[in-house]
mmCIF file of C-alpha atoms in Angstrom:
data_model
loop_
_atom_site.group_PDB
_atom_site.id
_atom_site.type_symbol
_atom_site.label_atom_id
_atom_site.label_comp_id
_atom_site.label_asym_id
_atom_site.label_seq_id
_atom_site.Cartn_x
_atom_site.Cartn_y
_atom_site.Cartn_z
ATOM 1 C CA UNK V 1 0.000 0.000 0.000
ATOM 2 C CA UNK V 2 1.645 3.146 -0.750
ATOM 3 C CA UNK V 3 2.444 5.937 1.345
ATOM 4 C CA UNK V 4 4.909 8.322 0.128
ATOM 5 C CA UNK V 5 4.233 10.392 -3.177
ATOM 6 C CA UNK V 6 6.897 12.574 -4.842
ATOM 7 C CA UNK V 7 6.843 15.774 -4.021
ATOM 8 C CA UNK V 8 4.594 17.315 -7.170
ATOM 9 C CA UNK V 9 2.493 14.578 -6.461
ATOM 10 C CA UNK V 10 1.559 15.518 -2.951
ATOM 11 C CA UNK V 11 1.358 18.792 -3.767
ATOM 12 C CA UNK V 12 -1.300 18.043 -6.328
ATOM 13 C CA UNK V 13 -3.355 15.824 -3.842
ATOM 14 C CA UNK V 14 -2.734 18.409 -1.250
ATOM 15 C CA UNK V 15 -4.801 21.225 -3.307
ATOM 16 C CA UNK V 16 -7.388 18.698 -5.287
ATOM 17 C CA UNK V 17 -7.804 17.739 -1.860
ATOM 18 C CA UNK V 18 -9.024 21.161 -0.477
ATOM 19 C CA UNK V 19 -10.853 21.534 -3.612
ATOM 20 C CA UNK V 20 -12.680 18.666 -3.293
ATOM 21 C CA UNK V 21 -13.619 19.354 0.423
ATOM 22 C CA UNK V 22 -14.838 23.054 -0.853
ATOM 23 C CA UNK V 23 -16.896 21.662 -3.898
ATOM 24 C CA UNK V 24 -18.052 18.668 -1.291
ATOM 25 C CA UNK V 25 -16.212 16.406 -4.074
ATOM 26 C CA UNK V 26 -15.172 13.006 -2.919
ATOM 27 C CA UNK V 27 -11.262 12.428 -3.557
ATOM 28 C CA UNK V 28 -10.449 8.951 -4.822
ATOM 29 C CA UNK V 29 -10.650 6.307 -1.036
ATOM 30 C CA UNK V 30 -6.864 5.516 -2.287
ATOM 31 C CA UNK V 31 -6.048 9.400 -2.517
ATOM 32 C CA UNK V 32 -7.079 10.345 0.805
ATOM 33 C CA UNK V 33 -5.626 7.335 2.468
ATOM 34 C CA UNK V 34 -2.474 6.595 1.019
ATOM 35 C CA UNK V 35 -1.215 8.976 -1.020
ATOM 36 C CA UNK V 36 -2.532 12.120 0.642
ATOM 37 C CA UNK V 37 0.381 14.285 2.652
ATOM 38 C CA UNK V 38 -1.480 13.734 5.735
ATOM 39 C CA UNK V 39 1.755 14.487 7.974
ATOM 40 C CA UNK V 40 2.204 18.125 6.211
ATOM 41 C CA UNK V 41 0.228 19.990 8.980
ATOM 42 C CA UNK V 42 2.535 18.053 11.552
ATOM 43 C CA UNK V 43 5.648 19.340 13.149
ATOM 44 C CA UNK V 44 9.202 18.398 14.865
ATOM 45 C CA UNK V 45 8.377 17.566 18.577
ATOM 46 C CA UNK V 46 4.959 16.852 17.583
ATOM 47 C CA UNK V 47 3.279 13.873 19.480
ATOM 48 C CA UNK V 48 -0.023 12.648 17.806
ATOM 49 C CA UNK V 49 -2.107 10.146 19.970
ATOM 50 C CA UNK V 50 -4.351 7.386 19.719
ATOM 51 C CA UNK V 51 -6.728 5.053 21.820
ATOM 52 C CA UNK V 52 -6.613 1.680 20.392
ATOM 53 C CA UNK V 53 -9.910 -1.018 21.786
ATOM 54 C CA UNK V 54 -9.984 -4.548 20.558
ATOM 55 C CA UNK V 55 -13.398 -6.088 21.683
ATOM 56 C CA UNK V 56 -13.998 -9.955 21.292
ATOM 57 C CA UNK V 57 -17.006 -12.060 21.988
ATOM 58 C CA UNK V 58 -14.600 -15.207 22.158
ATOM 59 C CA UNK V 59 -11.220 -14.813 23.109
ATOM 60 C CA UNK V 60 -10.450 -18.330 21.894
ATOM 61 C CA UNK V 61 -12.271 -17.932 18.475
ATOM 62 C CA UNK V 62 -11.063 -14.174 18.014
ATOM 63 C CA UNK V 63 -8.807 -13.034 20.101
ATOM 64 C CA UNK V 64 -8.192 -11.351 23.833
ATOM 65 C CA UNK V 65 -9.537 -7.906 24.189
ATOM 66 C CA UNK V 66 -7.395 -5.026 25.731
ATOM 67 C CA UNK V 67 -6.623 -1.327 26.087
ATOM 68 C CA UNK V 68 -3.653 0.249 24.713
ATOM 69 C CA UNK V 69 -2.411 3.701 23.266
ATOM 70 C CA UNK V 70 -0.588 4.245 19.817
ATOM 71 C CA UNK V 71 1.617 7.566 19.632
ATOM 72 C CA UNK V 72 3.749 8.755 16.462
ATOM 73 C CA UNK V 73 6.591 11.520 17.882
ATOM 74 C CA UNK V 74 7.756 13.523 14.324
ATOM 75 C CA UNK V 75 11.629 14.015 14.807
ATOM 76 C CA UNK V 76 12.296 16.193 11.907
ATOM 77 C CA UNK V 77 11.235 17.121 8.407
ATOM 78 C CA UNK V 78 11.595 14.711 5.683
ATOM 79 C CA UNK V 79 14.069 15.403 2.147
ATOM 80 C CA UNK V 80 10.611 16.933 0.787
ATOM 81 C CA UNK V 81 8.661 19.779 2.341
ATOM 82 C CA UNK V 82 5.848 17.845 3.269
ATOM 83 C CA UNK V 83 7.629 14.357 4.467
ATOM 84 C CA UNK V 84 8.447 13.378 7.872
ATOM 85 C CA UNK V 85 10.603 11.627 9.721
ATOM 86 C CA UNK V 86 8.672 9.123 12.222
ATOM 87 C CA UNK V 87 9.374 7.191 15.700
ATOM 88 C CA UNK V 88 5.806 4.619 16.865
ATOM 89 C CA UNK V 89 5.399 3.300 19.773
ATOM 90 C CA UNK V 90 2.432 0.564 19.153
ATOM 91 C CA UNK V 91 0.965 -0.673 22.116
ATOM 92 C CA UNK V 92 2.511 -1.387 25.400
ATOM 93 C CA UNK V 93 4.072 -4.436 27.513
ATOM 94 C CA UNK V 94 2.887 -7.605 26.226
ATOM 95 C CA UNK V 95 1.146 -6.279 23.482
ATOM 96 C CA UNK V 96 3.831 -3.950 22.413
ATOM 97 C CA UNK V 97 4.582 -4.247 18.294
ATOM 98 C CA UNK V 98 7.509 -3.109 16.363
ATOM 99 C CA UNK V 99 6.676 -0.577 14.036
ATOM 100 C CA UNK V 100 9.521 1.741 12.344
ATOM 101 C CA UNK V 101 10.888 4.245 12.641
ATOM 102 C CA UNK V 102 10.028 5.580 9.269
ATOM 103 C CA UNK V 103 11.922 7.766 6.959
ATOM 104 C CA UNK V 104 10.632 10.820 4.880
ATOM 105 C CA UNK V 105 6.803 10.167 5.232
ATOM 106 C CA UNK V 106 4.065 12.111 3.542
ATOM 107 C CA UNK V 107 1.539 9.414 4.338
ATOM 108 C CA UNK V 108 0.156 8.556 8.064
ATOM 109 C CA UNK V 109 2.259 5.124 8.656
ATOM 110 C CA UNK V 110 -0.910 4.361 11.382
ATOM 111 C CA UNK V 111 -3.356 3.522 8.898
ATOM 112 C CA UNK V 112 -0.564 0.685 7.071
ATOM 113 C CA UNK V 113 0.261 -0.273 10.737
ATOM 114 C CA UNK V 114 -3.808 -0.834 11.768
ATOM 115 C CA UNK V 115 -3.805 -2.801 8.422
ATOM 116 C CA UNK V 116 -0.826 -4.698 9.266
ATOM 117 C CA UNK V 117 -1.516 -6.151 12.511
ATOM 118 C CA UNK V 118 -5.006 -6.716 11.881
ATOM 119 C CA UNK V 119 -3.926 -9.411 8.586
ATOM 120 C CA UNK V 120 -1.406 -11.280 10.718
ATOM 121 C CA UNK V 121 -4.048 -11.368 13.468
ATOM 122 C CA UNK V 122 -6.694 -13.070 10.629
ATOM 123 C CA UNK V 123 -4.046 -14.792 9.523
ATOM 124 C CA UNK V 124 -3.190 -16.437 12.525
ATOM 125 C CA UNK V 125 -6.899 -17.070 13.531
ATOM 126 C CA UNK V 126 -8.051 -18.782 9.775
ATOM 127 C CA UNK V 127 -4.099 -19.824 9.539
ATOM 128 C CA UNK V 128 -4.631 -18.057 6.406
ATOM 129 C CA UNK V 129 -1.925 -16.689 3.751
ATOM 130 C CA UNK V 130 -1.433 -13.024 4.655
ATOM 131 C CA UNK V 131 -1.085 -11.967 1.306
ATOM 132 C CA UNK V 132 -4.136 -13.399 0.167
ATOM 133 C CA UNK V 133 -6.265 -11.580 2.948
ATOM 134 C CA UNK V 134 -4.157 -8.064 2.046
ATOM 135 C CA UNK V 135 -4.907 -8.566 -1.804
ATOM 136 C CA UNK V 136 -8.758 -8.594 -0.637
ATOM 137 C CA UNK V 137 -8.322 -5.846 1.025
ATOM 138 C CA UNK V 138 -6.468 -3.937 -1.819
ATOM 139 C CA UNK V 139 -9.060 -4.972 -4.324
ATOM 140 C CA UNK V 140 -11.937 -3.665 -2.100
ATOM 141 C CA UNK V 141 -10.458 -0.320 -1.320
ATOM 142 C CA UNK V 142 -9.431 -0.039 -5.296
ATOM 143 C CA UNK V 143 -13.475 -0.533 -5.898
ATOM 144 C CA UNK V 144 -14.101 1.850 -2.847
ATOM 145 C CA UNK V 145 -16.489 5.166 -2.420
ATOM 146 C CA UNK V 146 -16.030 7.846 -0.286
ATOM 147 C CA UNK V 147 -18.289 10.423 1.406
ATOM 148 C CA UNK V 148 -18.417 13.726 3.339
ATOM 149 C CA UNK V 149 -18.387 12.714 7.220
ATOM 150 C CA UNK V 150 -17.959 15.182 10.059
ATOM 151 C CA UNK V 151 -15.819 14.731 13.353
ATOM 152 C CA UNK V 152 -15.850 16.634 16.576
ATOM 153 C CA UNK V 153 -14.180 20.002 16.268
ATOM 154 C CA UNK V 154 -13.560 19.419 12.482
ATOM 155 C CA UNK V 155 -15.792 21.327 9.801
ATOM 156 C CA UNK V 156 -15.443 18.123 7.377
ATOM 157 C CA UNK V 157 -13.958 14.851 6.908
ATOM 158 C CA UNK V 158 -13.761 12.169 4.511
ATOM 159 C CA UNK V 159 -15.551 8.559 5.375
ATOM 160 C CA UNK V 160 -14.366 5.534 3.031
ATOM 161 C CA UNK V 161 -16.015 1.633 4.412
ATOM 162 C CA UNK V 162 -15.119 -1.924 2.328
ATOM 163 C CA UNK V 163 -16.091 -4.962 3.704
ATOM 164 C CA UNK V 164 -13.774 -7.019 1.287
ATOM 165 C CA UNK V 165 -14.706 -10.652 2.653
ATOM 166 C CA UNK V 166 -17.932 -10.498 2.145
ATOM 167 C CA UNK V 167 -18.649 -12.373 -0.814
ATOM 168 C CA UNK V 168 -15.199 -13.833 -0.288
ATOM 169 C CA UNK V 169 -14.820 -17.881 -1.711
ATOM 170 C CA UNK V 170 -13.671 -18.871 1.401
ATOM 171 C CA UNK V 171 -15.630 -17.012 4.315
ATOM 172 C CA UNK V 172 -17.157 -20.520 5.354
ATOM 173 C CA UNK V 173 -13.295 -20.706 7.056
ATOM 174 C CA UNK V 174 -13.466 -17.680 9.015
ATOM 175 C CA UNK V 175 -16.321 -18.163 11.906
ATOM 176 C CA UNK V 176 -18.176 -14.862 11.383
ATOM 177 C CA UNK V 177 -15.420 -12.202 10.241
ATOM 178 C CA UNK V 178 -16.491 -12.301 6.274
ATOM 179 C CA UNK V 179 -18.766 -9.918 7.632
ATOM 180 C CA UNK V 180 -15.566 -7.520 8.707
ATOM 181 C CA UNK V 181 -16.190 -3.874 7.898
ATOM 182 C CA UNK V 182 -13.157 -1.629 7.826
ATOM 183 C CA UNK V 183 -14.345 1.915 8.184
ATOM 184 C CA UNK V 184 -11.643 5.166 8.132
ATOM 185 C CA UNK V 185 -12.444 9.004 9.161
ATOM 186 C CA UNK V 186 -9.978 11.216 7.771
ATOM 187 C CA UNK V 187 -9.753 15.092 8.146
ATOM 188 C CA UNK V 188 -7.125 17.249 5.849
ATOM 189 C CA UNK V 189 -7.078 20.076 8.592
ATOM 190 C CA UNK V 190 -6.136 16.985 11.717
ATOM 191 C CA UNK V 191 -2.781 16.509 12.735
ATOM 192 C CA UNK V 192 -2.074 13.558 10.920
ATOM 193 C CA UNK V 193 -5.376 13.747 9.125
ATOM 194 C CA UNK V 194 -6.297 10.045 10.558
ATOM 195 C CA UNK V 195 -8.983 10.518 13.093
ATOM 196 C CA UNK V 196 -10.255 6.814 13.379
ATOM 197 C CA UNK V 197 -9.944 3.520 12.119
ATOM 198 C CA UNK V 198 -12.625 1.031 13.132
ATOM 199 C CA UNK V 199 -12.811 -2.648 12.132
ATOM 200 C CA UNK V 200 -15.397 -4.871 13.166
ATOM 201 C CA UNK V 201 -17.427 -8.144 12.540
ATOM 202 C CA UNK V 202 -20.824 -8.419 13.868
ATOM 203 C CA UNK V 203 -23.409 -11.517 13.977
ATOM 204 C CA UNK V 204 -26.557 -11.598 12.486
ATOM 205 C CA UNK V 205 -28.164 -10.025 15.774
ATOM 206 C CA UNK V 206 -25.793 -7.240 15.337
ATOM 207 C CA UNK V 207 -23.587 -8.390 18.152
ATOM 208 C CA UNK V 208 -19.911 -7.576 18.291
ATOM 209 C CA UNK V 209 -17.906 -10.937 17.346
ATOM 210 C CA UNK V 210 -14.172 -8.571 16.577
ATOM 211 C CA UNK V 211 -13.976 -5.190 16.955
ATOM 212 C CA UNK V 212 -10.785 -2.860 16.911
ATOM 213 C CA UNK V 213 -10.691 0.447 16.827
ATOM 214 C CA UNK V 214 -8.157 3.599 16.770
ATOM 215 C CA UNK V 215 -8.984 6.985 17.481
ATOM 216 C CA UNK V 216 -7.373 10.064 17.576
ATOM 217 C CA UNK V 217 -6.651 11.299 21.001
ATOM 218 C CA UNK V 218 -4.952 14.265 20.486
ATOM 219 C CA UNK V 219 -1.658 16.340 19.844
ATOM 220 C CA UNK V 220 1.292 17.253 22.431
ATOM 221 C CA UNK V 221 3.762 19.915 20.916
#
């Protein structure tokens, strides 16, 4: 999935993106998540936080559920204007994942990082290929719409939602999660533009089988 645009690149997404908010114009759902320079508005000595949840019906079907706390620190400016340079610290104690640092980042690494752990988590549950889940996942966010959404203390944001195993050949194999939707809130004018991530599988009562979520929780300077 990729993350870091050249420089005229960004700069282009950076301004159809404002014109798109202005006109009410949805971007592209791989624009505005991966290629966007979501870490422009961000600065050295910035700290942007998250909450992370994970809620499971069944901890030996899906998983334990916990608490943690997600925080990017931006060290310095990347070799382009709007790129970054990026520490993460993902999770703590027992839970605690490597994740960078990252180099000259336009792109919010949190969104490829949510991604990340949630495949190998599938994976290990279905003892599934990972790359097989992640090309579902690419091939429903290439087919993917996106619409106006508003967050708290942000005038607009962008909403994009795939559920890519839902007509999937081999959901009989994964206990409930085919029905997995993967929603993400972006806002250009956020630090970090990433304001939540929420991925979650629900029975056909509507109860929660998997559920993780991130949420923006804020900026220390």
């Amino acid at each position: 999935m990729k993350l870091r645009p050249g420089p005229v690149v960004a700069c282009l997404l950076f301004f159809n993106a404002a014109a798109a908010l202005a006109q009410d114009k949805p971007p592209a759902a791989a624009d505005i998540l991966f290629e966007a320079p979501q870490l422009a508005n961000t600065n050295p000595g910035d700290e942007l936080n998250y909450s992370y949840s994970q809620k499971s019906a069944d901890p030996a079907k899906y998983g334990k559920a916990f608490d943690d706390k997600v925080k990017l620190t931006i060290d310095e400016a990347g070799k382009a204007p709007e790129e970054r340079n990026v520490r993460v610290d993902m999770f703590s104690a027992e839970h605690r994942r490597p994740a960078g640092p990252f180099e000259s980042m336009s792109g919010n690494p949190v969104i490829s990082l949510m991604l990340e752990n949630n495949i190998q988590q599938l994976s290990a549950l279905f003892r599934a290929n990972p790359r097989y889940l992640k090309n579902a996942i690419r091939a429903a966010l290439r087919e993917a719409q996106t619409a106006p959404d508003k967050i708290d203390g942000q005038a607009k944001a962008w909403r994009v939602e795939i559920a890519p195993f839902r007509n999937d050949p081999q959901k009989e194999r994964m206990n409930g999660l085919d029905t997995l939707t993967y929603v993400f809130r972006v806002a250009p004018d956020l630090p970090g533009a990433v304001y939540e991530i929420d991925i979650a599988a629900r029975d056909a009562a509507g109860a929660v089988l998997l559920e993780e979520t991130l949420r923006y929780d804020g900026k220390k300077s």
